Short mmCIF file of C-alpha atoms and ligand atoms in Angstrom, two decimals:
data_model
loop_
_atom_site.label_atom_id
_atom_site.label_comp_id
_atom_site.label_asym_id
_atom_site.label_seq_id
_atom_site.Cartn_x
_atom_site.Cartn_y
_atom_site.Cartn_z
CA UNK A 1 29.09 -15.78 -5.70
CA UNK A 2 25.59 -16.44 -4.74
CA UNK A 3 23.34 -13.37 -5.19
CA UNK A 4 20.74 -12.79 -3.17
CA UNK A 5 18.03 -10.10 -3.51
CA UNK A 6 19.18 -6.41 -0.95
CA UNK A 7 18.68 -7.05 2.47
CA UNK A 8 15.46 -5.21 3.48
CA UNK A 9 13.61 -6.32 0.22
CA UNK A 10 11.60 -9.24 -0.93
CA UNK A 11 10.03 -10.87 -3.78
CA UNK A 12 6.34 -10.94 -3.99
CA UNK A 13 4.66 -14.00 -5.16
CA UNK A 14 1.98 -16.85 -4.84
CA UNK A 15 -0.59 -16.12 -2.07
CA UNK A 16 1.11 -12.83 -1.11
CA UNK A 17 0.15 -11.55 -4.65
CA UNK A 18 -3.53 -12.84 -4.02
CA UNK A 19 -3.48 -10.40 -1.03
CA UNK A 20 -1.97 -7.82 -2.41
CA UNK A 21 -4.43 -7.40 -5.18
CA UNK A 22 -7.30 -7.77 -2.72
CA UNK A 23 -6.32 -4.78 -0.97
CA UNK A 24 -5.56 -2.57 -4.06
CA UNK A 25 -8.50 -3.66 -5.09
CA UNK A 26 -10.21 -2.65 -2.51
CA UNK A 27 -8.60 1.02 -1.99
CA UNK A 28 -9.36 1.28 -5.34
CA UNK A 29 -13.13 0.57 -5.19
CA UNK A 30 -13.40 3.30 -1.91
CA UNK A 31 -11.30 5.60 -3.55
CA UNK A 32 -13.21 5.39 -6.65
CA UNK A 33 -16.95 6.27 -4.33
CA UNK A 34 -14.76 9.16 -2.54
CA UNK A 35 -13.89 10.47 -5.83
CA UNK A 36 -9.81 10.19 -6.22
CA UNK A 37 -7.97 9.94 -9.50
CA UNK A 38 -4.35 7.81 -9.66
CA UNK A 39 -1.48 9.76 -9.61
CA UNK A 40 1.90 8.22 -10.72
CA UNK A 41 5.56 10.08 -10.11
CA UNK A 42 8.82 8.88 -10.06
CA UNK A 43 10.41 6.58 -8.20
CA UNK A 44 13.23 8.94 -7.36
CA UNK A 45 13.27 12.84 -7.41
CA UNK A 46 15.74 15.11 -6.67
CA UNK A 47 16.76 14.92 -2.75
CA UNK A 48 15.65 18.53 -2.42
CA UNK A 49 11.95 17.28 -2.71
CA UNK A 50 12.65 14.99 0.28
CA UNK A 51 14.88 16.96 2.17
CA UNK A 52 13.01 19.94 1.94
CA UNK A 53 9.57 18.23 3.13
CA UNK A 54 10.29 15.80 5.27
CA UNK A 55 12.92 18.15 6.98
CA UNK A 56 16.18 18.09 7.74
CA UNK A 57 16.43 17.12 10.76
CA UNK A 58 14.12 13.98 11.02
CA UNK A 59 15.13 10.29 11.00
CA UNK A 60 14.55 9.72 7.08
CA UNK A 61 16.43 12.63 6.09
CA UNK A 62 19.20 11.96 8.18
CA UNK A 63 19.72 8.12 8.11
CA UNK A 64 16.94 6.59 5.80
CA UNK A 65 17.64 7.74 2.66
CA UNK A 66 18.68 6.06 -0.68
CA UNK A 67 20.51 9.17 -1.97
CA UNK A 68 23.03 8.66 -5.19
CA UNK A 69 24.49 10.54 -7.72
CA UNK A 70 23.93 10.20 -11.24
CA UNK A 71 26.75 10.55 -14.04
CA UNK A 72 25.82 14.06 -14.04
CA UNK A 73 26.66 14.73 -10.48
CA UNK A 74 22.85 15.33 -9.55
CA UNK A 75 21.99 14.44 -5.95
CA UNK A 76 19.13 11.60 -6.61
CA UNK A 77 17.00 10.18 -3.67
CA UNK A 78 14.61 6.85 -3.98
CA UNK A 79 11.25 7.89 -3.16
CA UNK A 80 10.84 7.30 0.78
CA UNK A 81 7.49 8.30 0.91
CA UNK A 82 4.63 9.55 -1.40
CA UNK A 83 3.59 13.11 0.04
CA UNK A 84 6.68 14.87 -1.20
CA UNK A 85 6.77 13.56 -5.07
CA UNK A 86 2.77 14.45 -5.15
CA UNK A 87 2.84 17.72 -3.80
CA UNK A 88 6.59 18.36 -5.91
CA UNK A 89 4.42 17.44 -9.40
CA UNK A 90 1.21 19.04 -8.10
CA UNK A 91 3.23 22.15 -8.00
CA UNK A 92 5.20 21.37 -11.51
CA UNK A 93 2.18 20.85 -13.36
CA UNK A 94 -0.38 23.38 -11.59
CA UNK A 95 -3.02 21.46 -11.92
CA UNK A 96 -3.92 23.07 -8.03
CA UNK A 97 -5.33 25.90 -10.72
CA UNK A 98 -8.28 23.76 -11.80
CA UNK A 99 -11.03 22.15 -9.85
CA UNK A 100 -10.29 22.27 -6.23
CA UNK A 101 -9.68 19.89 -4.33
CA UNK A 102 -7.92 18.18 -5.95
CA UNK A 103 -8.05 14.07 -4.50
CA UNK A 104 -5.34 11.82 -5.59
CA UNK A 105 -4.49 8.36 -4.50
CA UNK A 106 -0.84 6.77 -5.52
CA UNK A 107 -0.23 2.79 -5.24
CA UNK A 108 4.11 2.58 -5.02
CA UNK A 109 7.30 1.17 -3.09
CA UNK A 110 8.91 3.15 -0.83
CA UNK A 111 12.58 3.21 0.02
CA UNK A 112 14.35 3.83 3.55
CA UNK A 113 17.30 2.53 4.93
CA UNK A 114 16.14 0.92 7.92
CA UNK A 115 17.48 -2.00 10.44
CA UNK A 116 15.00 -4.42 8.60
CA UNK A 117 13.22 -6.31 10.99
CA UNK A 118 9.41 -7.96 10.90
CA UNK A 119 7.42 -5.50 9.25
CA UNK A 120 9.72 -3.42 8.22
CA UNK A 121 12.24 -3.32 4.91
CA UNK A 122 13.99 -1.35 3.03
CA UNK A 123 11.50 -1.27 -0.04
CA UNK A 124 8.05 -1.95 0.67
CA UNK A 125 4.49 -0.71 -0.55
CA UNK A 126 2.38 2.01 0.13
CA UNK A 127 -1.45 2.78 -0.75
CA UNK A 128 -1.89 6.70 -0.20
CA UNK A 129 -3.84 9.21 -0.62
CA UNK A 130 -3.34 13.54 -0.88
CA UNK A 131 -6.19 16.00 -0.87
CA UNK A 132 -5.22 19.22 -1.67
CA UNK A 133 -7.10 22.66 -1.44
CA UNK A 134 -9.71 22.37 1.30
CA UNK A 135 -9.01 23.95 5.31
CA UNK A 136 -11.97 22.02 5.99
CA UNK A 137 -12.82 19.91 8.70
CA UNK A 138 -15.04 17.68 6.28
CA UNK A 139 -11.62 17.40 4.73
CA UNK A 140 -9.87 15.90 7.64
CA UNK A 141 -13.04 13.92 8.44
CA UNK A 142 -13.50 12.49 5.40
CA UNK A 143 -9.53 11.24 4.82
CA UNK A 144 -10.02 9.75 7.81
CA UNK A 145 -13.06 8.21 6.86
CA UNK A 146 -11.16 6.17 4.02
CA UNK A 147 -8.84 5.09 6.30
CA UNK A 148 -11.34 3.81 8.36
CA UNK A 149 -13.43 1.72 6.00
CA UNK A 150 -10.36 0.78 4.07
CA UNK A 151 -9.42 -1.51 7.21
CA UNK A 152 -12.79 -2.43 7.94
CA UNK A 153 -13.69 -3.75 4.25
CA UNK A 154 -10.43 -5.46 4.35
CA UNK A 155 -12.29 -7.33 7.41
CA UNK A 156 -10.23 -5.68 11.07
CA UNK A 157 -11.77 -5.20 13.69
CA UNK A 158 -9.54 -4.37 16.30
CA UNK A 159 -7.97 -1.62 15.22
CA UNK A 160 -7.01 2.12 17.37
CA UNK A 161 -7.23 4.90 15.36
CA UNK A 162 -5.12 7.53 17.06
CA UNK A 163 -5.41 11.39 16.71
CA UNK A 164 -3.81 14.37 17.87
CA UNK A 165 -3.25 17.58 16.71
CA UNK A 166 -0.24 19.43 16.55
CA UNK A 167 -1.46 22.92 16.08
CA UNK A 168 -0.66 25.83 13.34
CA UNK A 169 3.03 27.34 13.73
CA UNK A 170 2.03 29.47 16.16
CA UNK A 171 0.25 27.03 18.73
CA UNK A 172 3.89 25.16 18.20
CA UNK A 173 6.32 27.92 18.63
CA UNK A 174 4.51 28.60 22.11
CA UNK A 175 4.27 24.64 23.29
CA UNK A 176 7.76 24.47 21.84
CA UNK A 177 9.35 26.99 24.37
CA UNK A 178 7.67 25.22 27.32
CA UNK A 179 8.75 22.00 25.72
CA UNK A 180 12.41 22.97 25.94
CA UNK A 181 12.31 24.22 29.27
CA UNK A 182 10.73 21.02 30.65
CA UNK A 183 13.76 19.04 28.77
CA UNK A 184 16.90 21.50 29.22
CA UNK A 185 17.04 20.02 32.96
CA UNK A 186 16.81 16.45 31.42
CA UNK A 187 19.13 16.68 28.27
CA UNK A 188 21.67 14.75 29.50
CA UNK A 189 19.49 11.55 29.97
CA UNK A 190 18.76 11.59 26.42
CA UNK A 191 20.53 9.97 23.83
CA UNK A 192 22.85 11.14 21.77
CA UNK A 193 20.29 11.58 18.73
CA UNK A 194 18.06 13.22 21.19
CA UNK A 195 20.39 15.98 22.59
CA UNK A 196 21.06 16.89 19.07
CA UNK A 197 17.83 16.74 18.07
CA UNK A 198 16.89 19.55 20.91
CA UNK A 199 19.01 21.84 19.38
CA UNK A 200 18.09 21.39 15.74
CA UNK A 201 14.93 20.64 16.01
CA UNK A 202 12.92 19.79 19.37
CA UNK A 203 9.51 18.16 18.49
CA UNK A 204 11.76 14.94 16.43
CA UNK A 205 12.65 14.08 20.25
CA UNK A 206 9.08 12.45 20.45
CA UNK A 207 10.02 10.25 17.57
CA UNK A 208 12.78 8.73 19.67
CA UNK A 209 11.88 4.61 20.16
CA UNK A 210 14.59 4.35 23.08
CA UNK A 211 13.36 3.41 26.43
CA UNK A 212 14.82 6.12 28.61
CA UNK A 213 14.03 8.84 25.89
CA UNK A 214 10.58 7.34 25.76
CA UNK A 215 9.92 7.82 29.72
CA UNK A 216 11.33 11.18 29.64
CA UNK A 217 8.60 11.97 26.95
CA UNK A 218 6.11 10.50 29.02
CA UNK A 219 6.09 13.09 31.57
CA UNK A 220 6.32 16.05 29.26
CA UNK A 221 3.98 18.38 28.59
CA UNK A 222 1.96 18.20 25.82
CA UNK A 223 1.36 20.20 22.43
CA UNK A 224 -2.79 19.71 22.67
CA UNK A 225 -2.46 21.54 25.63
CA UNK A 226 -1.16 24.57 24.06
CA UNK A 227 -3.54 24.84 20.86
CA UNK A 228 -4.82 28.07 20.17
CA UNK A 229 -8.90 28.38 20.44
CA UNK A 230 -8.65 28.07 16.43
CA UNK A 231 -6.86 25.02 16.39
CA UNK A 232 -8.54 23.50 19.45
CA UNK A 233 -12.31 24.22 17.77
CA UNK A 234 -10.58 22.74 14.91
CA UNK A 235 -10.27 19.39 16.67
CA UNK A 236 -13.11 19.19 18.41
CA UNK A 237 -15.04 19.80 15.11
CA UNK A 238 -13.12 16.86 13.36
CA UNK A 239 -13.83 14.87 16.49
CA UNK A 240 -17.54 15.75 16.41
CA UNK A 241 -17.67 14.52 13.08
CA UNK A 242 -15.91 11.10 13.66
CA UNK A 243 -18.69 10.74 16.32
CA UNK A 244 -21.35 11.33 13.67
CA UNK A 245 -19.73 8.98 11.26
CA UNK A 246 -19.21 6.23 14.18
CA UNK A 247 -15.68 6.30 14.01
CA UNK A 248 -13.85 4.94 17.36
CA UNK A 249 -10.95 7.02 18.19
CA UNK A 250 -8.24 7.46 20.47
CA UNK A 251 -6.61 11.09 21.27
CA UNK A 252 -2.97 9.89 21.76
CA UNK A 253 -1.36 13.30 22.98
CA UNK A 254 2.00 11.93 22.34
CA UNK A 255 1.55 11.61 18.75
CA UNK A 256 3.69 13.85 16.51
CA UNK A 257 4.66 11.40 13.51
CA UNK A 258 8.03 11.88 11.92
CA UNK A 259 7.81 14.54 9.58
CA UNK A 260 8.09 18.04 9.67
CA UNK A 261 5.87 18.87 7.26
CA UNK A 262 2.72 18.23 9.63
CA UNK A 263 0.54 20.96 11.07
CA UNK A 264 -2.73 20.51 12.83
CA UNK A 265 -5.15 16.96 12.51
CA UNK A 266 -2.78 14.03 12.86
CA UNK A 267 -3.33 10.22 12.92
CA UNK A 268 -2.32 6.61 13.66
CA UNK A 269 -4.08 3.54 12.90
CA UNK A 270 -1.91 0.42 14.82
CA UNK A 271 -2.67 -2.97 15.43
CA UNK A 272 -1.85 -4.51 18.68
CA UNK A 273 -1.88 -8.07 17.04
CA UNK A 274 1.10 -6.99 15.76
CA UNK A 275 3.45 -7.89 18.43
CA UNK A 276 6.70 -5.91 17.40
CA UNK A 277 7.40 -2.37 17.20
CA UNK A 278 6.30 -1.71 13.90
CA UNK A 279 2.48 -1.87 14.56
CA UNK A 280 1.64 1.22 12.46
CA UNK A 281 -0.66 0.34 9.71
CA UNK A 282 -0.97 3.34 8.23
CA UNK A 283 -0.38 7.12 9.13
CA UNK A 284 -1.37 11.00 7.96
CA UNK A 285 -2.37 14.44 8.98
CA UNK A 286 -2.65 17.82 7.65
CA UNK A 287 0.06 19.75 5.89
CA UNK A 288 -0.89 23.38 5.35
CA UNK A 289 2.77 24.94 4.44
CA UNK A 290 4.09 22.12 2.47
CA UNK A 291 2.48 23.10 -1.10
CA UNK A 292 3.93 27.09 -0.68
CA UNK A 293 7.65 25.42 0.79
CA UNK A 294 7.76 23.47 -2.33
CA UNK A 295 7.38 26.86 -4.51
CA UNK A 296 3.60 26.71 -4.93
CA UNK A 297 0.19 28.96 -3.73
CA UNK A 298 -0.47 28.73 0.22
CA UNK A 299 -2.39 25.44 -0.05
CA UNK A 300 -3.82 23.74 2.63
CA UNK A 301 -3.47 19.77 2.32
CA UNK A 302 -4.18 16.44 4.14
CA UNK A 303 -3.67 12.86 3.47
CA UNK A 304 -2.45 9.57 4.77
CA UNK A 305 -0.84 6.33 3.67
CA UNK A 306 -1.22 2.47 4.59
CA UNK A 307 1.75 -0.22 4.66
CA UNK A 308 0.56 -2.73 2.28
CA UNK A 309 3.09 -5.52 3.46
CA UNK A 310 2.46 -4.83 7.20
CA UNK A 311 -1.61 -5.55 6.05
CA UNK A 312 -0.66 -8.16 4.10
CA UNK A 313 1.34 -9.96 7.37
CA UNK A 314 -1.60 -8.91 9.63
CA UNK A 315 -4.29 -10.41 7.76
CA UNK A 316 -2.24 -13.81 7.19
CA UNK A 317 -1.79 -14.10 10.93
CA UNK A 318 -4.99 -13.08 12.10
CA UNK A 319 -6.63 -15.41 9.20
CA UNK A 320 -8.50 -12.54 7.75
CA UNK A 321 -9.75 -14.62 4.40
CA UNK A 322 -9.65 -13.03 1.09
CA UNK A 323 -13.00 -12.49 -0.76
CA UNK A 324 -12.40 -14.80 -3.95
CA UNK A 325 -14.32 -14.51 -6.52
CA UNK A 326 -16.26 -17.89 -7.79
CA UNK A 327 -12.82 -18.68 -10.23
CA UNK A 328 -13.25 -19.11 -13.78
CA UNK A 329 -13.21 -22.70 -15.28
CA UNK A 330 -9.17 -23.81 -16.30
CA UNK A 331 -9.20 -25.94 -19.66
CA UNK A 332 -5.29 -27.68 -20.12
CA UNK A 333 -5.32 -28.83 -23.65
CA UNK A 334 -3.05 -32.01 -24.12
CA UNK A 335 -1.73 -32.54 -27.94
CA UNK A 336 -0.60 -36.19 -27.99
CA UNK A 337 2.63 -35.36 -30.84
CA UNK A 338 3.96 -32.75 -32.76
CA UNK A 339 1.32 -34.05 -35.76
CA UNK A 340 -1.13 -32.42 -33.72
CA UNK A 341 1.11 -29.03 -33.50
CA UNK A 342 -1.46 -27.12 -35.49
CA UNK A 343 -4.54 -28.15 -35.22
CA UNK A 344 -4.05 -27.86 -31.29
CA UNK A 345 -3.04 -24.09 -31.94
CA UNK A 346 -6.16 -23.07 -33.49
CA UNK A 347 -7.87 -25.10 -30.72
CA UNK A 348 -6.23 -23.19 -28.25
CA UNK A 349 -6.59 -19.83 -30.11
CA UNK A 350 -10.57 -20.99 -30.44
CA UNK A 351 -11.20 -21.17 -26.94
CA UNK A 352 -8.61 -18.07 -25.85
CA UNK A 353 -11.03 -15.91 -27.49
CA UNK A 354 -13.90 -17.25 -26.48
CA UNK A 355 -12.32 -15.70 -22.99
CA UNK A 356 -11.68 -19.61 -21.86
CA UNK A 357 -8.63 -19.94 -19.38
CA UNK A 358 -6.19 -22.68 -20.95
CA UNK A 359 -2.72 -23.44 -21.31
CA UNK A 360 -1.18 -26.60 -23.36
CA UNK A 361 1.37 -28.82 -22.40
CA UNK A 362 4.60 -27.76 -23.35
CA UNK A 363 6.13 -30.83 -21.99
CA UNK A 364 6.08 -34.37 -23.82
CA UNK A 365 4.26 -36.51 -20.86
CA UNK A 366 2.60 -39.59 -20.76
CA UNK A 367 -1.34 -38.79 -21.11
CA UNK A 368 -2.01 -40.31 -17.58
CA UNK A 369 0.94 -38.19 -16.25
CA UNK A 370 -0.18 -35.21 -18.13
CA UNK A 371 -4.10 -35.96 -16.63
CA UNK A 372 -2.56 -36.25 -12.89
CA UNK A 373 -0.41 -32.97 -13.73
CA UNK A 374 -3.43 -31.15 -14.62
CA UNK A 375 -5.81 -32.46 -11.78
CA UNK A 376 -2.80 -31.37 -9.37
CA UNK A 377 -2.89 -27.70 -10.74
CA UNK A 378 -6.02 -26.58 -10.65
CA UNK A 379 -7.39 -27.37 -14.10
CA UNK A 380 -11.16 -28.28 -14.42
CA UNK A 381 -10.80 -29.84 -17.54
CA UNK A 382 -8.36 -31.17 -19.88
CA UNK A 383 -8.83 -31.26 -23.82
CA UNK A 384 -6.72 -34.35 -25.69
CA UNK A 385 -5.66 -33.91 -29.25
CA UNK A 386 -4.58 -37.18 -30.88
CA UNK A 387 -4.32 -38.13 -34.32
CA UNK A 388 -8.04 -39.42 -34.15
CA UNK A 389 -9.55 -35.71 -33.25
CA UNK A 390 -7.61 -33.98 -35.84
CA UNK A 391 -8.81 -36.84 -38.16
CA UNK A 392 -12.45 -36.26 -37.24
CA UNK A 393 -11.92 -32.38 -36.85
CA UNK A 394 -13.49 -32.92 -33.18
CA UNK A 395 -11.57 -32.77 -29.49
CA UNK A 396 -12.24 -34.72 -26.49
CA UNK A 397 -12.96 -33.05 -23.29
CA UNK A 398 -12.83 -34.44 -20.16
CA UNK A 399 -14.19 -33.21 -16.96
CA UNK A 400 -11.54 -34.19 -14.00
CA UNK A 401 -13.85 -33.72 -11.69
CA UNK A 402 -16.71 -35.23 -12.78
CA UNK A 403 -14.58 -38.29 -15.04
CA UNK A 404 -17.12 -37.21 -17.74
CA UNK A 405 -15.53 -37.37 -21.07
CA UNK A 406 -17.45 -35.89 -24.43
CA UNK A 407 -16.62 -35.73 -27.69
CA UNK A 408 -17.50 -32.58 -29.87
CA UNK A 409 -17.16 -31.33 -32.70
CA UNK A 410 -15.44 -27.93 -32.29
CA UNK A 411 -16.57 -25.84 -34.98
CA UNK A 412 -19.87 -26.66 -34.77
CA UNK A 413 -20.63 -27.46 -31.55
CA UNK A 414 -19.87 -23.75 -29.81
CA UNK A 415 -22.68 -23.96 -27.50
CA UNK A 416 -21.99 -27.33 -26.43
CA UNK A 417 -18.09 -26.60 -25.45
CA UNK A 418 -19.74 -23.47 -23.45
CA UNK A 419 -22.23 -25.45 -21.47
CA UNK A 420 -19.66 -28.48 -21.00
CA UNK A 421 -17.22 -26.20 -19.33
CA UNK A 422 -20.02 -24.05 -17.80
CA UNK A 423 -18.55 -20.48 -19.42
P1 HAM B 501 4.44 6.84 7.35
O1 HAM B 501 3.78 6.74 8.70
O2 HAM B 501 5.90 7.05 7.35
O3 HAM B 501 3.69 8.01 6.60
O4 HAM B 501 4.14 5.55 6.49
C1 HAM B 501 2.84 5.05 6.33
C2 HAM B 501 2.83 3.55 6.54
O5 HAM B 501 3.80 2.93 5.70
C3 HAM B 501 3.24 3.11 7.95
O6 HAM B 501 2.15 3.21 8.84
C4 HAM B 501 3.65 1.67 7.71
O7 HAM B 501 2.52 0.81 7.67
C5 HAM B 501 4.27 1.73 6.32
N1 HAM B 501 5.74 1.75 6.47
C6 HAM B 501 6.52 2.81 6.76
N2 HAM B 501 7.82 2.44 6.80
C7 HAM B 501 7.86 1.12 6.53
C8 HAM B 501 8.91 0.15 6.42
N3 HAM B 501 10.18 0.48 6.57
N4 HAM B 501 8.57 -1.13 6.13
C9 HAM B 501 7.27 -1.49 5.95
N5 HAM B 501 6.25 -0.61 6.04
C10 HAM B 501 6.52 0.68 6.32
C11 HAM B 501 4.03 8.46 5.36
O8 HAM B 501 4.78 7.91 4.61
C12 HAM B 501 3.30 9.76 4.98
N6 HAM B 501 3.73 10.14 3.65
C13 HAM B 501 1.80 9.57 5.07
C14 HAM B 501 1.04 10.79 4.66
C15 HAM B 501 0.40 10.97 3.48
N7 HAM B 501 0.86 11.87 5.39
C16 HAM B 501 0.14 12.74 4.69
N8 HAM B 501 -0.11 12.22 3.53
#
């Protein structure tokens, strides 16, 4: 039986793992100047956490979910998102009690069980971050404002941010009964999904990617419209300070994002390089009654996370380059036979701890194969060790490059190996 790895998942390697590590890299430098600490949590938790956050009746609790039982009957679920585990061990360890806010940022893979398609699999990475214990504007502001220079440090520049707000409960409930009314008439033009979803829970219907529940949508009315003059000065106020901050934005007042636990300041970023449906970058909002549902204080909260594989696919096709840093200098060491065996270890331990990249040859090679090998790979210089340099107590270095080759003495002659091989 040939195995191959789960459909929806992937192996990371090569020149995707150069661009992976350029964006952690670089969340982790902004989130370091905003001032958030790393949180890890599990990979799964108990489905409660999810199923109680997300809500019950969205798409991820219903269809997405990697839910098992372990061999003592406990219903596990695979992480599908971050926002539930963080809030779930925020409340476990109340740490909430000490220095508010509290600003975390979580690098993990995500699980849902999705059609996979381009840009989206069944595990795949997320960079996010969680600020909890502020109902401040300069809150909301200022997660959007990482999200924002996260994608332009990573070099976009055609980007929409979009933003909407959803209002508190109340500005909901009231939008919600309108909302109803304007479907009831329609219900049986929706799909299946849809007409459930108006009795269970109405607002998932704007999640819906069909066409004909999509034009229905277009014509309803629309939650911004209904915000209370708390929630509406709200807005504005985060607006106003996107303005100040030079931050391009779109209100999209179709925007609800599918999770329940929203309330208030919500946001897109999307990319309309990327061609198929799944041009969402990255995604957040507020979440003030998600900390008290999950058993802790009446927190206020706001966050957002970013799709690390989608970035990684947009930057390859839009040839956003990489920063590399000027690489270090790659020594191969070539020991001629196994008289050398020792002699080339301490060499190799010599220059390992003088912080010098090399490898040896593991392989028994001709020296001009073993040369051409190392020229092909990326090595600067090799280092031969024949009978003659153990003889001597000296090696031979030769610059590929350059077809330099020197002779040194490697116990005495320190300095000399540094400047050679420019460390
Ligand atoms: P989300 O919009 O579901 O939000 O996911 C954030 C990002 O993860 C998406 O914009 C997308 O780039 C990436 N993503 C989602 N699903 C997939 C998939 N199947 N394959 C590849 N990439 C995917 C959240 O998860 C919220 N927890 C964000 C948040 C944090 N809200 C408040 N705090």
């Amino acid at each position: 039986m040939k195995l191959n790895s789960p459909r929806g998942t992937t192996d990371i390697y090569g020149e995707d793992i150069d661009y992976r590590n350029y964006i952690i890299n670089t969340a982790r430098r902004i989130f370091e100047v905003f001032n958030y600490k790393e949180i890890i949590t599990p990979v799964f938790e108990y489905t409660g956490v999810f199923s109680r956050s997300i809500g019950e009746g969205t798409d991820i609790v219903q269809k997405e979910m990697y839910t098992f039982q372990d061999k003592k009957g406990r219903s596990l679920t695979l992480r599908p998102e971050g926002t539930a585990s963080v809030v779930r061990a925020v409340v476990e360890n109340k740490s909430y009690f000490k220095n508010l806010p509290l600003k975390l940022f979580y690098i993990g893979n995500m699980f849902r069980y999705e059609r996979p398609q381009k840009g989206r699999m069944r595990e795949f990475w997320q960079i996010g971050i969680e600020s909890i214990g502020a109902d401040s504007t300069l809150m909301d502001t200022e997660v959007i404002w990482i999200l924002n220079s996260l994608f332009e440090k990573l070099g976009f520049k055609k980007l929409v941010l979009k933003i909407n707000s959803i209002g508190c409960d109340k500005c909901r409930k009231k939008f919600l009964l309108e909302f109803r009314k304007y479907i009831k008439p329609r219900l049986s033009k929706l799909c299946k999904d849809c007409q459930d979803r108006f009795e269970k829970n109405a607002l998932r219907i704007f999640d819906c990617k069909k066409t004909s529940c999509k034009n229905i949508i277009e014509e309803a009315p629309s939650v911004i419209s209904y915000l209370c003059p708390d929630c509406k000065e709200n807005f504005e106020e985060i607006l106003d300070c996107l303005k100040t901050l030079d931050i391009n934005y779109r209100i999209d007042n179709k925007l609800v994002r599918g999770f329940d636990y929203y309330t208030g300041t919500i946001f897109e970023i999307i990319s309309d390089d990327l061609k198929s449906e799944q041009n969402a970058l990255g995604g957040g909002g507020r979440y003030n009654n998600l900390i008290k549902q999950l058993g802790g204080p009446d927190m206020a909260a706001t966050g957002f996370a970013i799709g690390v594989d989608r970035i990684i696919m947009l930057m390859k096709q839009l040839n956003l380059g990489i920063k590399k840093q000027k690489s270090k200098r790659r020594i191969y060491i070539i020991k001629m036979d196994r008289g050398c065996r020792d002699y080339s270890l301490n060499i190799l331990r010599y220059l390992r701890d003088m912080g010098i990249i090399c490898d040896i040859n593991f392989n028994s090679r001709s020296l001009k194969k073993e040369i051409k090998w190392a020229g092909d790979n990326d090595y600067d210089f090799v280092v031969i060790i024949g009978e003659d340099e153990v003889r001597t107590g000296s090696i031979t270095i030769k610059d590929i490059e350059k077809f330099k080759q020197y002779k040194i003495n490697w116990k005495k002659e320190k300095k000399k190996i540094k400047q050679i091989i420019g460390a």
